[in-house]
Amino acid sequence: MLIVQKFGGTSVGDLERIQNVASRVCETKKAGNDVVVVVSAMSGETNKLIAYAEHFSKNPQRAEVDMLLSSGERVTASLLAIALSEMGCAAVSMTGRKAGIVTDNIHTKARIEEIDPTALNKAIKEGKIVVVAGFQGVSQDGNVTTLGRGGSDLSAVAIAGAIKADLCEIYTDVSGIFTTDPRIEPRAKKLDKISYDEMLELASLGAKVLQNRSVELAKKLNVNLVTRTSFTNEEGTLITKEENIMEKPLVSGIALDKNQARVSLVGVKDRPGIASDIFTKLSKSSVNVDMIIQNEGRDGKANIDFTVPVSDLDDAKKVMNSFVKESEVDEISYNENICKVSIVGVGMKSHTGVAAKAFSVMAAENININMISTSEIKISMIIDEKYAELAVRALHSAYELDK
Ligand code: ADP
Ligand code: ASP
Ligand code: MG
C-alpha cells in the first residue's frame, strides 16, 4: 500500500517521541508499504513562535509570521528523516515547497491551489520514505505560506489525494474521534466510523481533532481517512462515506468552540444593500462570519449581531469601524466571553424533536441561549462561556452518548 501518516504536535513533542514515530514509520515501510510522512511542529512550538513575533509587534506582517511559523515543521521533518536514516530506513525531508504544495497568497490561512507531486513520486520510486513539513506551502510568487492552525492535517490529506494514497492516517494524542472531547467528558465514547459530513460539522464547530478543511478535502477526493493514536496500537476511527455506515445514530457528537466572539451592531442604517455592504467587506478582509441575526428595523435603524472566530476579531473591528466613521452604524460592542455548543448527527434529518430536547437541557441547567442556528445535521447554540463544559456534559448525557 501507499500510506500517508501524519503525526501531530504531541506525537513529535520531544526527541524520544520522534524516535518512537521513526520506529513506527520504519515498521510500516519494512512491512512492504510506501510511506509519506507529514509532521507538525513539536507541541507548543507554533504558539511559542507566535508569542515571539508578538513580543515585537501587536500586528506583525503576516508574510513574516508565515516565514517564522513554517520553521517549526521543518525542525521535526528533518529530525525525523535523520532518525529514520539512522535506523536503516532511507528517508528524505521536504519543505512544503519541495513537496509541490502551491497555495494562494493569503498569509497565515492560505488555501492550496495545486500540488505537483513530481519530487514526492521520484523519492518514493527510489524507495525512500519522504518526510514532509506540514502546515506550509508556497505562493505563486514564491513566498512561504501557512495553511491555518491545525493545517498539517490538510497537508496530509492533500498529499494523499495528489499521490493517490490508499490510506491517510492521522496520528494524534487520542485514540480516535469521540462522541465529544474526552478531555471535557471522560465518559465520551470512541466511534468506529463517522461520515465525512458529520466529521466536517464537528471539526468546523470546534472539535480540533481534525482541521475542518482537511475533512472537506478528504470528502471531495474520497481519501480513506483514519484517526488514531501514536502511543498504542489501538484501532482508530474511520472517516468515510455515509453509505458505508450501517447504524446511523440520531446524534453522533457534541462540539464546543470557545474561540468565538460576538459583534453587536446597534443603530444600523436600515437601507437596501447594507447587509451586503457589511458582509462583503468582512469577507474581503477574510473574516469568517458564522451566525447572523438581524432584528426588524424601527425608525430607519436596525440591529445586527454576528459571530466570528476570535482570531478574526481584530480584522472585523477594522472593517466595522469604517462603517461607524461613515455614520452607517451608531454603536458597536464586542463580547469574547461566549462559546458555541453544537450537536451533530445525520439521524437528525429524519427525526423531529432533537432541537427541542437541546433547548430543554439548557433550560434545566438554567443556561441562557443567546443565539441559535441549525442545519440539516446540526444545532448550534451560543451561550455564556462560563457554562461551556457544563452544557457539553449535560447534552452528552441527555442524548445518551455515554451509553
Ligand atoms: P494534534 O496535535 O495531533 O494535531 P490536536 O490537539 O490538534 O492534535 O487534536 C487532538 C485533540 O482534539 C484531542 O487531544 C482532544 O482534546 C481534542 N478533541 C476535541 N474534540 C474531540 C473529539 N470529538 N474526539 C477526539 N478528540 C477531540
Ligand atoms: N503547527 C501548526 C499548529 O500548531 C500546524 C499543525 O500542528 O497542524 O497549528
Ligand atoms: Mg491538530
Coordinates of C-alpha atoms and ligand atoms in Angstrom, one line a residue:
M1 CA 0.0 0.0 0.0
L2 CA 0.9 3.7 -0.4
I3 CA 0.3 5.2 3.0
V4 CA 0.4 8.8 4.3
Q5 CA 1.0 9.0 8.0
K6 CA 0.6 12.4 9.7
F7 CA 2.0 12.9 13.2
G8 CA 0.6 15.8 15.3
G9 CA 2.5 18.0 17.7
T10 CA 2.2 15.8 20.8
S11 CA 3.4 12.8 18.8
V12 CA 6.6 14.6 17.9
G13 CA 6.7 16.6 21.2
D14 CA 10.2 15.6 22.2
L15 CA 13.2 13.6 20.9
E16 CA 12.0 10.4 22.5
R17 CA 8.7 10.7 20.8
I18 CA 10.3 11.4 17.4
Q19 CA 12.3 8.3 17.9
N20 CA 9.1 6.4 18.6
V21 CA 7.5 7.8 15.5
A22 CA 10.6 6.8 13.5
S23 CA 10.2 3.2 14.7
R24 CA 6.5 3.1 13.7
V25 CA 7.2 4.6 10.3
C26 CA 10.1 2.2 9.7
E27 CA 7.9 -0.8 10.6
T28 CA 5.3 0.3 8.2
K29 CA 7.9 0.6 5.5
K30 CA 9.5 -2.7 6.3
A31 CA 6.1 -4.4 6.1
G32 CA 6.2 -3.6 2.4
N33 CA 4.4 -0.3 2.1
D34 CA 5.5 3.0 0.6
V35 CA 5.2 5.8 3.2
V36 CA 5.0 9.5 3.1
V37 CA 5.1 11.1 6.5
V38 CA 3.7 14.6 7.3
V39 CA 4.7 16.2 10.6
S40 CA 3.6 19.0 12.8
A41 CA 5.9 21.2 14.8
M42 CA 6.7 20.0 18.3
S43 CA 3.7 20.7 20.6
G44 CA 3.7 24.2 21.9
E45 CA 6.2 25.3 19.3
T46 CA 3.8 27.2 17.0
N47 CA 2.3 29.1 20.0
K48 CA 5.8 29.9 21.2
L49 CA 6.8 31.4 17.8
I50 CA 3.6 33.4 17.6
A51 CA 4.4 34.8 21.1
Y52 CA 7.9 35.7 19.9
A53 CA 6.5 37.7 17.0
E54 CA 4.0 39.4 19.3
H55 CA 6.8 40.4 21.5
F56 CA 7.9 42.9 18.8
S57 CA 4.6 43.8 17.3
K58 CA 0.9 43.5 18.1
N59 CA 0.2 43.2 14.4
P60 CA 3.3 41.6 12.7
Q61 CA 3.3 41.4 8.9
R62 CA 1.6 38.1 8.0
A63 CA 4.2 37.1 5.4
E64 CA 6.9 37.3 8.2
V65 CA 4.7 35.3 10.5
D66 CA 4.5 32.6 7.9
M67 CA 8.2 32.6 7.4
L68 CA 8.6 32.2 11.1
L69 CA 5.9 29.6 11.8
S70 CA 6.9 27.3 8.9
S71 CA 10.3 26.8 10.7
G72 CA 8.6 24.7 13.4
E73 CA 7.6 21.9 11.0
R74 CA 11.0 22.0 9.3
V75 CA 12.7 21.1 12.5
T76 CA 10.6 18.0 13.1
A77 CA 10.7 16.9 9.5
S78 CA 14.5 17.0 9.3
L79 CA 14.9 15.4 12.7
L80 CA 12.6 12.5 11.8
A81 CA 14.4 12.0 8.5
I82 CA 17.7 11.8 10.4
A83 CA 16.3 9.3 12.9
L84 CA 14.9 7.2 10.1
S85 CA 18.1 7.0 8.1
E86 CA 20.0 6.1 11.3
M87 CA 17.6 3.1 11.7
G88 CA 18.4 1.9 8.2
C89 CA 15.2 3.3 6.6
A90 CA 16.3 5.7 3.9
A91 CA 14.5 8.9 4.2
V92 CA 14.5 12.5 2.9
S93 CA 12.7 15.5 4.3
M94 CA 10.9 18.1 2.2
T95 CA 9.6 21.6 2.8
G96 CA 6.0 22.3 1.5
R97 CA 7.6 24.0 -1.5
K98 CA 9.7 21.0 -2.4
A99 CA 6.7 18.7 -2.0
G100 CA 5.0 20.9 -4.6
I101 CA 2.3 22.5 -2.5
V102 CA 1.2 25.7 -4.2
T103 CA -1.2 28.0 -2.4
D104 CA -2.8 31.4 -2.8
N105 CA -1.1 34.3 -1.1
I106 CA -3.5 34.8 1.9
H107 CA -0.7 34.6 4.5
T108 CA -1.5 32.6 7.7
K109 CA -4.5 31.0 6.2
A110 CA -3.6 30.1 2.7
R111 CA -5.6 27.8 0.5
I112 CA -3.9 25.0 -1.5
E113 CA -4.4 25.7 -5.2
E114 CA -2.5 22.7 -6.6
I115 CA 0.0 20.0 -5.8
D116 CA 2.8 19.0 -8.1
P117 CA 3.9 15.6 -6.7
T118 CA 6.9 15.1 -9.1
A119 CA 9.5 15.3 -6.3
L120 CA 7.4 13.2 -4.0
N121 CA 6.9 10.5 -6.5
K122 CA 10.5 10.4 -7.6
A123 CA 11.7 9.9 -4.0
I124 CA 9.1 7.2 -3.4
K125 CA 10.2 5.4 -6.5
E126 CA 13.7 5.5 -5.2
G127 CA 12.5 3.6 -2.2
K128 CA 12.8 6.5 0.2
I129 CA 10.4 7.5 3.0
V130 CA 9.5 11.1 2.4
V131 CA 9.0 13.3 5.4
V132 CA 7.1 16.5 4.5
A133 CA 7.0 19.5 6.8
G134 CA 3.2 20.0 7.3
F135 CA 1.2 23.2 7.5
Q136 CA 3.1 25.1 4.7
G137 CA 3.2 25.7 1.1
V138 CA 4.5 28.3 -1.3
S139 CA 2.5 31.0 -3.1
Q140 CA 2.7 31.5 -6.9
D141 CA 5.1 34.4 -6.3
G142 CA 7.5 32.2 -4.2
N143 CA 6.6 33.2 -0.7
V144 CA 6.2 30.7 2.2
T145 CA 2.6 30.4 3.3
T146 CA 0.9 28.5 6.1
L147 CA -2.4 26.8 6.0
G148 CA -4.2 28.0 9.2
R149 CA -3.9 26.4 12.7
G150 CA -4.1 22.6 12.6
G151 CA -3.0 22.8 8.9
S152 CA -0.8 19.8 8.9
D153 CA -3.9 17.7 8.7
L154 CA -4.7 19.5 5.4
S155 CA -1.2 18.9 4.1
A156 CA -1.6 15.2 4.8
V157 CA -4.9 14.8 3.1
A158 CA -3.9 17.0 0.1
I159 CA -0.8 14.9 -0.4
A160 CA -2.7 11.7 0.0
G161 CA -5.0 12.9 -2.8
A162 CA -2.2 14.0 -5.0
I163 CA -0.2 10.8 -4.9
K164 CA -3.4 8.7 -4.8
A165 CA -2.5 7.0 -1.5
D166 CA -4.5 4.1 -0.3
L167 CA -4.8 5.4 3.2
C168 CA -4.2 8.6 5.2
E169 CA -3.6 8.0 8.9
I170 CA -3.7 11.0 11.3
Y171 CA -1.8 10.1 14.4
T172 CA -2.7 12.2 17.5
D173 CA -2.9 12.1 21.3
V174 CA -6.4 10.5 21.5
S175 CA -7.3 7.1 20.0
G176 CA -9.9 8.4 17.5
I177 CA -12.9 10.5 17.1
F178 CA -15.0 10.5 20.3
T179 CA -18.7 11.5 20.9
T180 CA -17.2 14.7 22.4
D181 CA -13.8 16.0 23.5
P182 CA -12.7 13.3 26.0
R183 CA -10.9 16.0 27.9
I184 CA -14.2 17.6 28.7
E185 CA -16.3 14.5 29.2
P186 CA -14.2 11.4 30.2
R187 CA -17.3 9.3 29.6
A188 CA -17.1 10.1 25.9
K189 CA -17.1 7.0 23.6
K190 CA -14.8 6.3 20.7
L191 CA -16.6 6.0 17.4
D192 CA -15.6 3.2 15.0
K193 CA -16.7 5.1 12.0
I194 CA -18.1 8.6 11.2
S195 CA -19.3 10.1 8.0
Y196 CA -17.4 12.9 6.2
D197 CA -20.3 15.3 6.7
E198 CA -20.6 14.7 10.4
M199 CA -16.9 15.0 10.9
L200 CA -16.9 18.2 8.8
E201 CA -19.5 19.7 11.1
L202 CA -17.8 18.6 14.3
A203 CA -14.4 20.0 13.0
S204 CA -16.0 23.2 11.8
L205 CA -17.8 23.6 15.1
G206 CA -14.7 23.3 17.3
A207 CA -13.6 19.7 17.6
K208 CA -10.0 20.5 16.8
V209 CA -9.0 16.8 16.4
L210 CA -9.1 17.3 12.6
Q211 CA -8.8 20.6 10.8
N212 CA -12.1 21.2 9.0
R213 CA -10.6 22.0 5.6
S214 CA -8.8 18.6 5.7
V215 CA -12.1 16.8 6.2
E216 CA -13.7 18.8 3.4
L217 CA -10.9 17.9 1.0
A218 CA -10.9 14.2 2.1
K219 CA -14.6 14.1 1.2
K220 CA -14.0 15.7 -2.1
L221 CA -11.1 13.5 -3.1
N222 CA -12.6 10.4 -1.4
V223 CA -9.5 9.9 0.8
N224 CA -9.7 7.0 3.2
L225 CA -9.0 8.8 6.4
V226 CA -8.3 7.2 9.8
T227 CA -7.6 9.0 13.1
R228 CA -5.6 7.0 15.7
T229 CA -3.1 7.4 18.5
S230 CA 0.7 7.2 18.0
F231 CA 1.1 5.9 21.6
T232 CA -0.6 2.4 21.3
N233 CA -1.6 0.0 18.5
E234 CA -5.3 0.6 19.2
E235 CA -7.6 0.8 16.2
G236 CA -8.8 4.3 15.4
T237 CA -11.8 5.9 13.8
L238 CA -12.5 5.6 10.0
I239 CA -14.0 8.7 8.4
T240 CA -15.9 7.6 5.4
K241 CA -19.0 8.0 3.2
E242 CA -22.4 8.0 4.9
E243 CA -23.5 4.9 2.9
N244 CA -20.6 2.9 4.4
I245 CA -22.1 3.3 7.9
M246 CA -24.8 0.8 8.7
E247 CA -26.1 2.1 12.0
K248 CA -26.9 5.8 11.9
P249 CA -27.2 7.3 15.4
L250 CA -29.5 10.2 15.9
V251 CA -26.7 12.2 17.4
S252 CA -23.0 11.4 16.8
G253 CA -21.3 14.0 18.8
I254 CA -21.2 17.3 20.7
A255 CA -18.7 20.0 19.8
L256 CA -17.5 23.0 21.7
D257 CA -15.9 26.1 20.3
K258 CA -14.6 28.7 22.8
N259 CA -12.8 30.7 20.2
Q260 CA -15.9 32.7 19.2
A261 CA -16.6 36.3 19.6
R262 CA -19.9 38.2 19.2
V263 CA -20.1 41.5 17.3
S264 CA -23.2 43.6 18.1
L265 CA -24.1 46.5 15.8
V266 CA -26.6 48.9 17.2
G267 CA -28.4 51.5 15.0
V268 CA -27.5 50.2 11.6
K269 CA -29.0 52.3 8.8
D270 CA -31.9 50.3 7.6
R271 CA -31.5 50.6 3.8
P272 CA -31.4 48.0 1.0
G273 CA -27.8 46.8 0.5
I274 CA -26.5 47.5 4.0
A275 CA -26.1 43.8 4.9
S276 CA -24.4 43.2 1.6
D277 CA -22.0 46.1 2.1
I278 CA -21.1 44.9 5.7
F279 CA -20.6 41.2 4.9
T280 CA -18.9 41.7 1.6
K281 CA -16.3 44.0 3.2
L282 CA -15.9 41.4 6.0
S283 CA -15.4 38.7 3.5
K284 CA -12.9 40.7 1.5
S285 CA -10.9 41.0 4.7
S286 CA -11.0 37.2 5.1
V287 CA -13.2 37.4 8.2
N288 CA -15.1 34.2 8.7
V289 CA -18.6 35.2 9.7
D290 CA -20.8 32.5 11.3
M291 CA -24.1 33.2 12.9
I292 CA -26.0 36.3 11.9
I293 CA -29.1 37.8 13.5
Q294 CA -30.8 41.0 12.3
N295 CA -33.9 42.3 14.0
E296 CA -36.7 44.2 12.4
G297 CA -35.8 47.8 11.7
R298 CA -37.5 50.6 13.6
D299 CA -37.3 54.4 12.8
G300 CA -34.9 53.6 10.0
K301 CA -32.5 51.8 12.2
A302 CA -31.9 48.0 12.8
N303 CA -29.6 45.9 15.0
I304 CA -27.3 43.2 13.6
D305 CA -25.4 40.6 15.6
F306 CA -22.9 38.2 14.3
T307 CA -20.2 35.8 15.5
V308 CA -16.6 35.5 14.2
P309 CA -13.6 33.4 15.3
V310 CA -11.6 35.4 18.0
S311 CA -8.6 35.2 15.6
D312 CA -10.6 37.3 13.1
L313 CA -11.9 39.8 15.6
D314 CA -9.2 42.5 15.0
D315 CA -9.9 42.4 11.3
A316 CA -13.6 42.6 11.9
K317 CA -13.1 45.6 14.2
K318 CA -11.2 47.4 11.5
V319 CA -14.0 46.8 8.9
M320 CA -16.7 47.8 11.4
N321 CA -15.0 51.0 12.4
S322 CA -15.2 52.2 8.8
F323 CA -19.0 51.8 9.0
V324 CA -19.2 53.9 12.2
K325 CA -17.0 56.6 10.5
E326 CA -19.4 56.7 7.6
S327 CA -22.3 57.0 10.0
E328 CA -23.9 53.8 8.8
V329 CA -23.7 52.2 12.2
D330 CA -24.2 54.0 15.6
E331 CA -22.5 51.8 18.0
I332 CA -20.6 48.5 18.1
S333 CA -19.8 46.2 21.0
Y334 CA -17.8 43.0 21.2
N335 CA -18.1 40.0 23.5
E336 CA -15.4 37.4 23.7
N337 CA -16.8 35.6 26.7
I338 CA -19.1 33.4 24.6
C339 CA -18.9 29.9 23.3
K340 CA -20.7 27.8 20.7
V341 CA -22.0 24.4 21.7
S342 CA -23.2 22.1 18.9
I343 CA -25.0 18.8 18.4
V344 CA -24.2 16.9 15.3
G345 CA -25.9 13.8 13.8
V346 CA -27.1 12.6 10.4
G347 CA -30.0 11.0 12.1
M348 CA -31.5 14.5 12.7
K349 CA -32.5 14.5 9.0
S350 CA -35.3 12.1 9.7
H351 CA -36.2 12.8 13.3
T352 CA -38.0 15.7 15.0
G353 CA -37.6 17.0 18.5
V354 CA -33.8 17.0 18.6
A355 CA -33.6 20.8 18.9
A356 CA -36.4 21.0 21.4
K357 CA -34.5 18.5 23.6
A358 CA -31.3 20.6 23.4
F359 CA -33.2 23.7 24.5
S360 CA -34.9 21.9 27.4
V361 CA -31.5 20.6 28.6
M362 CA -30.2 24.2 28.6
A363 CA -33.3 25.3 30.5
A364 CA -32.9 22.6 33.1
E365 CA -29.4 23.8 33.7
N366 CA -30.5 27.4 33.8
I367 CA -28.3 28.3 30.9
N368 CA -29.4 31.2 28.7
I369 CA -29.2 30.7 25.0
N370 CA -28.1 33.9 23.1
M371 CA -28.2 32.7 19.5
I372 CA -29.3 29.6 17.7
S373 CA -28.6 28.2 14.3
T374 CA -29.5 24.9 12.7
S375 CA -28.8 23.0 9.6
E376 CA -29.9 19.6 8.3
I377 CA -27.4 17.7 10.6
K378 CA -26.5 20.2 13.4
I379 CA -27.9 22.5 16.0
S380 CA -25.6 25.2 17.4
M381 CA -26.2 27.5 20.4
I382 CA -24.2 30.5 21.6
I383 CA -24.1 30.6 25.4
D384 CA -22.0 32.3 28.1
E385 CA -18.5 30.8 28.1
K386 CA -18.6 30.0 31.8
Y387 CA -21.3 27.3 31.1
A388 CA -19.3 25.7 28.3
E389 CA -18.3 22.4 29.9
L390 CA -21.5 22.1 31.9
A391 CA -23.5 22.4 28.7
V392 CA -21.4 19.8 26.9
R393 CA -21.7 17.2 29.7
A394 CA -25.4 17.8 30.1
L395 CA -26.1 17.4 26.4
H396 CA -23.8 14.4 26.1
S397 CA -25.8 12.6 28.8
A398 CA -29.2 13.8 27.6
Y399 CA -28.6 12.2 24.2
E400 CA -27.2 9.1 25.9
L401 CA -23.9 9.3 24.1
D402 CA -22.1 7.7 27.1
K403 CA -24.3 4.5 26.8
Ligands
ADP1 P1 -2.5 17.1 17.0 O1 -1.5 18.0 17.8 O2 -2.1 15.7 17.0 O3 -2.9 17.7 15.7 P2 -4.9 18.3 18.3 O4 -4.6 18.8 19.6 O5 -5.0 19.2 17.1 O6 -3.8 17.1 18.0 O7 -6.2 17.4 18.3 C1 -6.4 16.4 19.3 C2 -7.3 16.9 20.4 O8 -8.6 17.1 19.9 C3 -7.5 15.9 21.5 O9 -6.5 15.9 22.4 C4 -8.9 16.3 22.1 O10 -8.7 17.0 23.3 C5 -9.5 17.2 21.0 N1 -10.8 16.8 20.6 C6 -11.9 17.7 20.6 N2 -13.0 17.0 20.2 C7 -12.7 15.7 20.0 C8 -13.4 14.6 19.7 N3 -14.7 14.7 19.4 N4 -12.8 13.4 19.6 C9 -11.4 13.3 19.9 N5 -10.7 14.4 20.2 C10 -11.3 15.6 20.3
ASP2 N1 1.9 23.5 14.0 C1 0.6 24.0 13.4 C2 -0.3 24.4 14.6 O1 0.0 24.3 15.7 C3 0.0 23.1 12.5 C4 -0.4 21.7 13.0 O2 0.1 21.3 14.0 O3 -1.2 21.1 12.3 O4 -1.4 24.9 14.3
MG3 MG -4.3 19.2 15.1

